[in-house]
Short mmCIF file of C-alpha atoms in Angstrom, two decimals:
data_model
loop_
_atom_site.label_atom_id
_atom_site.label_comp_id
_atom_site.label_asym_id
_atom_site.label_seq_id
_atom_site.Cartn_x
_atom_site.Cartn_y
_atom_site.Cartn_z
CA UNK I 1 206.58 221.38 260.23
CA UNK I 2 208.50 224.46 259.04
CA UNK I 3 211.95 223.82 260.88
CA UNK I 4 214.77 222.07 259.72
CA UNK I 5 214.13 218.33 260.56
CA UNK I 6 216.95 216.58 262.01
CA UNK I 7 215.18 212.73 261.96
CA UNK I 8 213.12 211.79 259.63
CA UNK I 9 211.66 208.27 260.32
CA UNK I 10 209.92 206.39 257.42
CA UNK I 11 208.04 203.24 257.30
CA UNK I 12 209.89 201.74 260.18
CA UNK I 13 209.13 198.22 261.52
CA UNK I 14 210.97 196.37 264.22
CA UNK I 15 210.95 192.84 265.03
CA UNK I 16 212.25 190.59 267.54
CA UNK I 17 211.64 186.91 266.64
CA UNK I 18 208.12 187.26 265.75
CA UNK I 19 207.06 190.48 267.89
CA UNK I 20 205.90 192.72 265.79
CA UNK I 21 207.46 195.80 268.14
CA UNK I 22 207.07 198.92 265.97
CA UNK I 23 204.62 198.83 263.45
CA UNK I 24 204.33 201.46 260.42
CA UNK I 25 206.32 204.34 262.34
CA UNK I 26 206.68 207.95 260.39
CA UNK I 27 207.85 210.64 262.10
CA UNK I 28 209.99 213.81 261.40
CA UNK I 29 212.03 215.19 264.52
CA UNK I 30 212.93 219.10 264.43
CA UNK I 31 216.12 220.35 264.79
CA UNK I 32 217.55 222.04 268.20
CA UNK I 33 214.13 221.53 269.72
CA UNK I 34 213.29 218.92 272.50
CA UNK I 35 211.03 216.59 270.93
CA UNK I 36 209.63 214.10 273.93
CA UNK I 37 208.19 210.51 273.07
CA UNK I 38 205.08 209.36 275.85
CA UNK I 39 203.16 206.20 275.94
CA UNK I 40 202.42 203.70 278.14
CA UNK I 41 204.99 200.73 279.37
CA UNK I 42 205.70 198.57 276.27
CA UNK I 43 204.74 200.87 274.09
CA UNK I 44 207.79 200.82 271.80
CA UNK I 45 209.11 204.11 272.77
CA UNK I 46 212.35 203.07 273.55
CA UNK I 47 212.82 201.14 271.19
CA UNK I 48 212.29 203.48 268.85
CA UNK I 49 214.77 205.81 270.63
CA UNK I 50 217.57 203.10 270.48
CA UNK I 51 216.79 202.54 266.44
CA UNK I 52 217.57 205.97 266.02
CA UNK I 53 221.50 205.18 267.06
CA UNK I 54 221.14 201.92 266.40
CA UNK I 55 221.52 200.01 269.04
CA UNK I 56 218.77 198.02 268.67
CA UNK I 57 221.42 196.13 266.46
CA UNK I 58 222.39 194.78 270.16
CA UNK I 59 219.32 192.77 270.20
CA UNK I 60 219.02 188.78 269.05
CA UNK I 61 216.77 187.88 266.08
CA UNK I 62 216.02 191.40 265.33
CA UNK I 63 214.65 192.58 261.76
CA UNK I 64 214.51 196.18 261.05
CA UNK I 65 212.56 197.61 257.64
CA UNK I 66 211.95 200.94 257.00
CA UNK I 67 214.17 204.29 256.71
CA UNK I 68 216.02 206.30 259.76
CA UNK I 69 217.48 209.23 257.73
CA UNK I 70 219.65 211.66 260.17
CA UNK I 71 220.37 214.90 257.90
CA UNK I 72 219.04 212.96 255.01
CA UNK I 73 221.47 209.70 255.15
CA UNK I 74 219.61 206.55 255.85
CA UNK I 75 221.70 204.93 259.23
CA UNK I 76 220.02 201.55 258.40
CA UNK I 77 221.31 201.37 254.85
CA UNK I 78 224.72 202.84 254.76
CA UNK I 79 228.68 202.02 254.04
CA UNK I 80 229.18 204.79 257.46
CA UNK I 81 230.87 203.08 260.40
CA UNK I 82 227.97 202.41 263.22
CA UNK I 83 230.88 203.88 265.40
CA UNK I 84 230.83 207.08 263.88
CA UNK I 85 226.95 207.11 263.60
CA UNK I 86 226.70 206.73 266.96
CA UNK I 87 229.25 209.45 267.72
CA UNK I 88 226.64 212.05 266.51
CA UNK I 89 224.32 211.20 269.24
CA UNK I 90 225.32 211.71 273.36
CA UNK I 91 222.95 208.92 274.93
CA UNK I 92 221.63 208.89 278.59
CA UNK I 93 220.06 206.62 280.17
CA UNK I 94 217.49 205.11 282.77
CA UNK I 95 220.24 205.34 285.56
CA UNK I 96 223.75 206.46 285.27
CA UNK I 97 226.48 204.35 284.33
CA UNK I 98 229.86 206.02 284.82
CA UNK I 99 232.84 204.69 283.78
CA UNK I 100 234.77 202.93 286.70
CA UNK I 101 237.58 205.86 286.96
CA UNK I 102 237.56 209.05 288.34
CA UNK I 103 235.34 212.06 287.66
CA UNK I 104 238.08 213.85 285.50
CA UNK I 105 238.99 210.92 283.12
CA UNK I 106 234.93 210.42 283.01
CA UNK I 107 234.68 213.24 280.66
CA UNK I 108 238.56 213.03 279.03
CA UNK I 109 237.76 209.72 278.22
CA UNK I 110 235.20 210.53 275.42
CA UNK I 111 237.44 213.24 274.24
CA UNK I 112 240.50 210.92 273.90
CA UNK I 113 238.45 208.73 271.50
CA UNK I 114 237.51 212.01 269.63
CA UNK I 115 241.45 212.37 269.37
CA UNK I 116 242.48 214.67 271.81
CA UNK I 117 245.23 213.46 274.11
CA UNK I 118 246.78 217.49 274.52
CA UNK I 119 246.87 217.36 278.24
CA UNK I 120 246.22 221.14 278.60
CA UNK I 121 243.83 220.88 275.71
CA UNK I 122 241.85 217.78 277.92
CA UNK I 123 242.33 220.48 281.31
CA UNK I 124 240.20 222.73 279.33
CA UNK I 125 237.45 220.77 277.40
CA UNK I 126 237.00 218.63 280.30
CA UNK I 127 236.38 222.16 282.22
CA UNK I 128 234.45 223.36 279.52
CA UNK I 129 231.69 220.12 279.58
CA UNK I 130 231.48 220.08 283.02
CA UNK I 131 230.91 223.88 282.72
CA UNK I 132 227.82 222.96 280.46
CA UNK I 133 225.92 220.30 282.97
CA UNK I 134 226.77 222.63 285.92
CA UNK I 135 229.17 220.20 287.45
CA UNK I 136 232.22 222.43 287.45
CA UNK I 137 231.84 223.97 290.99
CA UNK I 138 230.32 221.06 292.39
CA UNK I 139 233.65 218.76 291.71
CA UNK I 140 236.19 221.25 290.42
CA UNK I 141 237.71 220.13 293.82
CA UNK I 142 237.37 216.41 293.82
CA UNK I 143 238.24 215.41 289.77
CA UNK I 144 240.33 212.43 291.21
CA UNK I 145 237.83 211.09 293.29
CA UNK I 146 235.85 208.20 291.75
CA UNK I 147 232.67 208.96 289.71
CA UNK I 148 230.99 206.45 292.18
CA UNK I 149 231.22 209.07 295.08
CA UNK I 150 228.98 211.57 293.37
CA UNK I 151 225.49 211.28 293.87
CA UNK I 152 223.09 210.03 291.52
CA UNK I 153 221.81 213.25 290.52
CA UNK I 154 225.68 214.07 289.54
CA UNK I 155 226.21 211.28 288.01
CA UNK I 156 223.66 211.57 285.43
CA UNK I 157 224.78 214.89 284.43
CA UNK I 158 228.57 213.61 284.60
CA UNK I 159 227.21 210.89 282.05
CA UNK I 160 225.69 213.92 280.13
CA UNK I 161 229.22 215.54 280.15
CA UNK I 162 230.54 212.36 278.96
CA UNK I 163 228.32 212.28 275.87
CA UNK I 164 228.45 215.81 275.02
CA UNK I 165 232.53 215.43 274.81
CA UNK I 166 232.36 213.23 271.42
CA UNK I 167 231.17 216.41 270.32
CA UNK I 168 227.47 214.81 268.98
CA UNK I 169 224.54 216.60 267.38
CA UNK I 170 221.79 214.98 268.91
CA UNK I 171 221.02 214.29 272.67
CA UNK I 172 218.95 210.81 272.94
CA UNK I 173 217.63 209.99 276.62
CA UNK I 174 215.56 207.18 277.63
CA UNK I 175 213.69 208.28 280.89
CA UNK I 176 216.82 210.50 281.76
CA UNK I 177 215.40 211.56 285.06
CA UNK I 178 213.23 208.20 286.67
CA UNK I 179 215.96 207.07 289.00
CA UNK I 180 216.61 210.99 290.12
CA UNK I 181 215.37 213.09 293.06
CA UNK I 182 212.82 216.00 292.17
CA UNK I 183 215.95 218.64 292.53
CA UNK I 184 218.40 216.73 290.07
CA UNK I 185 215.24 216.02 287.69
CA UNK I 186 214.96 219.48 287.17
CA UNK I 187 218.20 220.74 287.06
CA UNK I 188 217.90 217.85 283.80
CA UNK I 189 215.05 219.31 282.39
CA UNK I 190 216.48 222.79 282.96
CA UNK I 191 219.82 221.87 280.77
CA UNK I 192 217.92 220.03 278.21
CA UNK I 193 216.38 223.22 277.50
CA UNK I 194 219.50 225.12 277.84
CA UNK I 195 221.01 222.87 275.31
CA UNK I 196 218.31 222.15 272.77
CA UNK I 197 219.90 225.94 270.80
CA UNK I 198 223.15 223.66 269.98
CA UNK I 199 222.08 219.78 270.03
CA UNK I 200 218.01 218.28 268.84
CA UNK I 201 216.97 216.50 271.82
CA UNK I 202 214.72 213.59 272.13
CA UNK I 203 213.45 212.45 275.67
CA UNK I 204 211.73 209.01 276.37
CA UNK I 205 209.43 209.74 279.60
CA UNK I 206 206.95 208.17 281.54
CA UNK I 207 205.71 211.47 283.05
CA UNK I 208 203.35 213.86 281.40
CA UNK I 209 203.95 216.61 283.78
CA UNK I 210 207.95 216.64 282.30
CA UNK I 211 207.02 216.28 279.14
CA UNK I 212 204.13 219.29 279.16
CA UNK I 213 207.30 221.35 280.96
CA UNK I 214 210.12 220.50 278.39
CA UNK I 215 208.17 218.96 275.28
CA UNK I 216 208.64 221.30 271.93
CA UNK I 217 207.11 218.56 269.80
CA UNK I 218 205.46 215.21 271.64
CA UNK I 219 204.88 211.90 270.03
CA UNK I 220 202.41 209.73 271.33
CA UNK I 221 202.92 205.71 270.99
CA UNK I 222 200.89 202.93 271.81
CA UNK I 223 201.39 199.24 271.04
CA UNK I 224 204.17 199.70 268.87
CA UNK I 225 202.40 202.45 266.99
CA UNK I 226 202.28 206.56 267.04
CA UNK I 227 198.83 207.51 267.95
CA UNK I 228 199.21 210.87 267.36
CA UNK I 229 202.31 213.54 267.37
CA UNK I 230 202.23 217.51 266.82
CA UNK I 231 203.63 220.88 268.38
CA UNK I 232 203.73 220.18 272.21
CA UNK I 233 201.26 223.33 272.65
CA UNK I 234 198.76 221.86 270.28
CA UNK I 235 199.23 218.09 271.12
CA UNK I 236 198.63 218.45 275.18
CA UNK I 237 195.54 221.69 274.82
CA UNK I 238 193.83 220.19 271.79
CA UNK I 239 194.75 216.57 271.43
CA UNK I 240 192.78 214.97 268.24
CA UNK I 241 193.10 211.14 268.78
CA UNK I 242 190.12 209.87 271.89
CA UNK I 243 193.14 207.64 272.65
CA UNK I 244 195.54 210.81 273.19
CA UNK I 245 192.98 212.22 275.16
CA UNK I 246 192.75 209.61 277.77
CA UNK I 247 196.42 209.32 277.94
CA UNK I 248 196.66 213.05 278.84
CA UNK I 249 194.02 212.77 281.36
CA UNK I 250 195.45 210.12 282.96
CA UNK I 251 193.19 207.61 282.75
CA UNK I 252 195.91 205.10 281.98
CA UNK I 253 199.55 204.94 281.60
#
């Protein structure tokens, strides 16, 4: 991999209790490309995604050995605050979760806690994200109306607003688009690539057909392990792994 890697991933195991979850994981993740993790359910993929902020911290009886070096510093074995770790990385989820206030304070919120409280300074950044999701026009109108009353589709990229506004480097999101309508999923995918010049991107999905239209570099998992991972153009035309090759043609997932 010639480009700059922005995630490297060494030896990594997870366990919970006595699951062995992710077994033996290297990986290197490119910088300000979109870099999509397939596999089956239970694979391990998201787990892996929420090791790479940490969050799997969250989780009882876990054990974690192995490196997760973001710009070469190791996030499992470092004095850094987890806060501020997880400030470099906007996360989306499954379905969105706004916060319970309206669509304005949404987006000011994460830019308070970044320490802006300038009132025309917050009128103009919270313009600016909503700007980037192409939310503006839809709610330039309405920014004191509950987040609640947008539509799912908005609220996902309201949430995507949010995360951008801590001002992070990296974009994690687990199955970003599975609880969205075919017309927000792609207006998704469509600013995922639009961002991927200013943020590295990594995208948990369940669907191939997303992943062959957004993937830069793909990583395939299975049982806890990565199969097989490589430049999205090589990985789906000339998988090398018999296992890869099923998964592509869809013979399980």
């Amino acid at each position: 991999m010639s480009e700059h890697v922005k995630i490297s991933v060494e030896d990594l195991n997870l366990y919970i209790g006595k699951q062995h979850i992710l077994k033996d994981i290297n990986t290197r993740i490119p910088e300000n490309q979109i870099t999509v993790i397939l596999g089956p359910s239970g694979c391990g993929k998201t787990t892996l995604l929420k090791s790479m902020n940490r969050l799997t911290d969250l989780y009882s009886n876990v054990k974690v050995d192995g490196k997760i070096l973001i710009d070469n510093e190791d996030i499992l074995h470092t004095d850094t605050d987890i806060t501020t770790i997880r400030k470099r990385m906007g996360l989306l989820s499954q379905r969105p979760y706004p916060l319970p206030m309206n669509i304005f304070n949404n987006v000011a919120y994460g830019l308070r806690i970044s320490g802006r409280k300038n009132k025309a300074v917050l009128r103009k950044r919270v313009q600016h994200y909503l700007e980037l999701v192409n939310l503006w026009e839809e709610v330039k109108d309405r920014l004191h109306d509950p987040a609640s009353s947008l539509s799912i589709g908005q609220q996902q990229r309201l949430c995507l607003a949010r995360g951008l506004s801590v001002d992070p480097d990296i974009i994690l999101a687990d199955e970003p688009t599975s609880a969205l309508d075919p017309i927000s999923s792609e207006v998704i995918e469509r600013k995922f690539v639009d961002l991927k010049s200013q943020y590295t991107v990594v995208v948990v999905t369940h669907s191939l057909q997303q992943a062959k239209r957004i993937a830069d570099y793909a990583i395939f998992m299975y049982l806890g392990e990565i199969i097989e991972q490589g430049p999205a153009a090589d990985f789906f035309s000339n998988p090398t792994e018999e296992l890869t090759r099923s998964y592509i043609k869809g013979l399980f997932n």
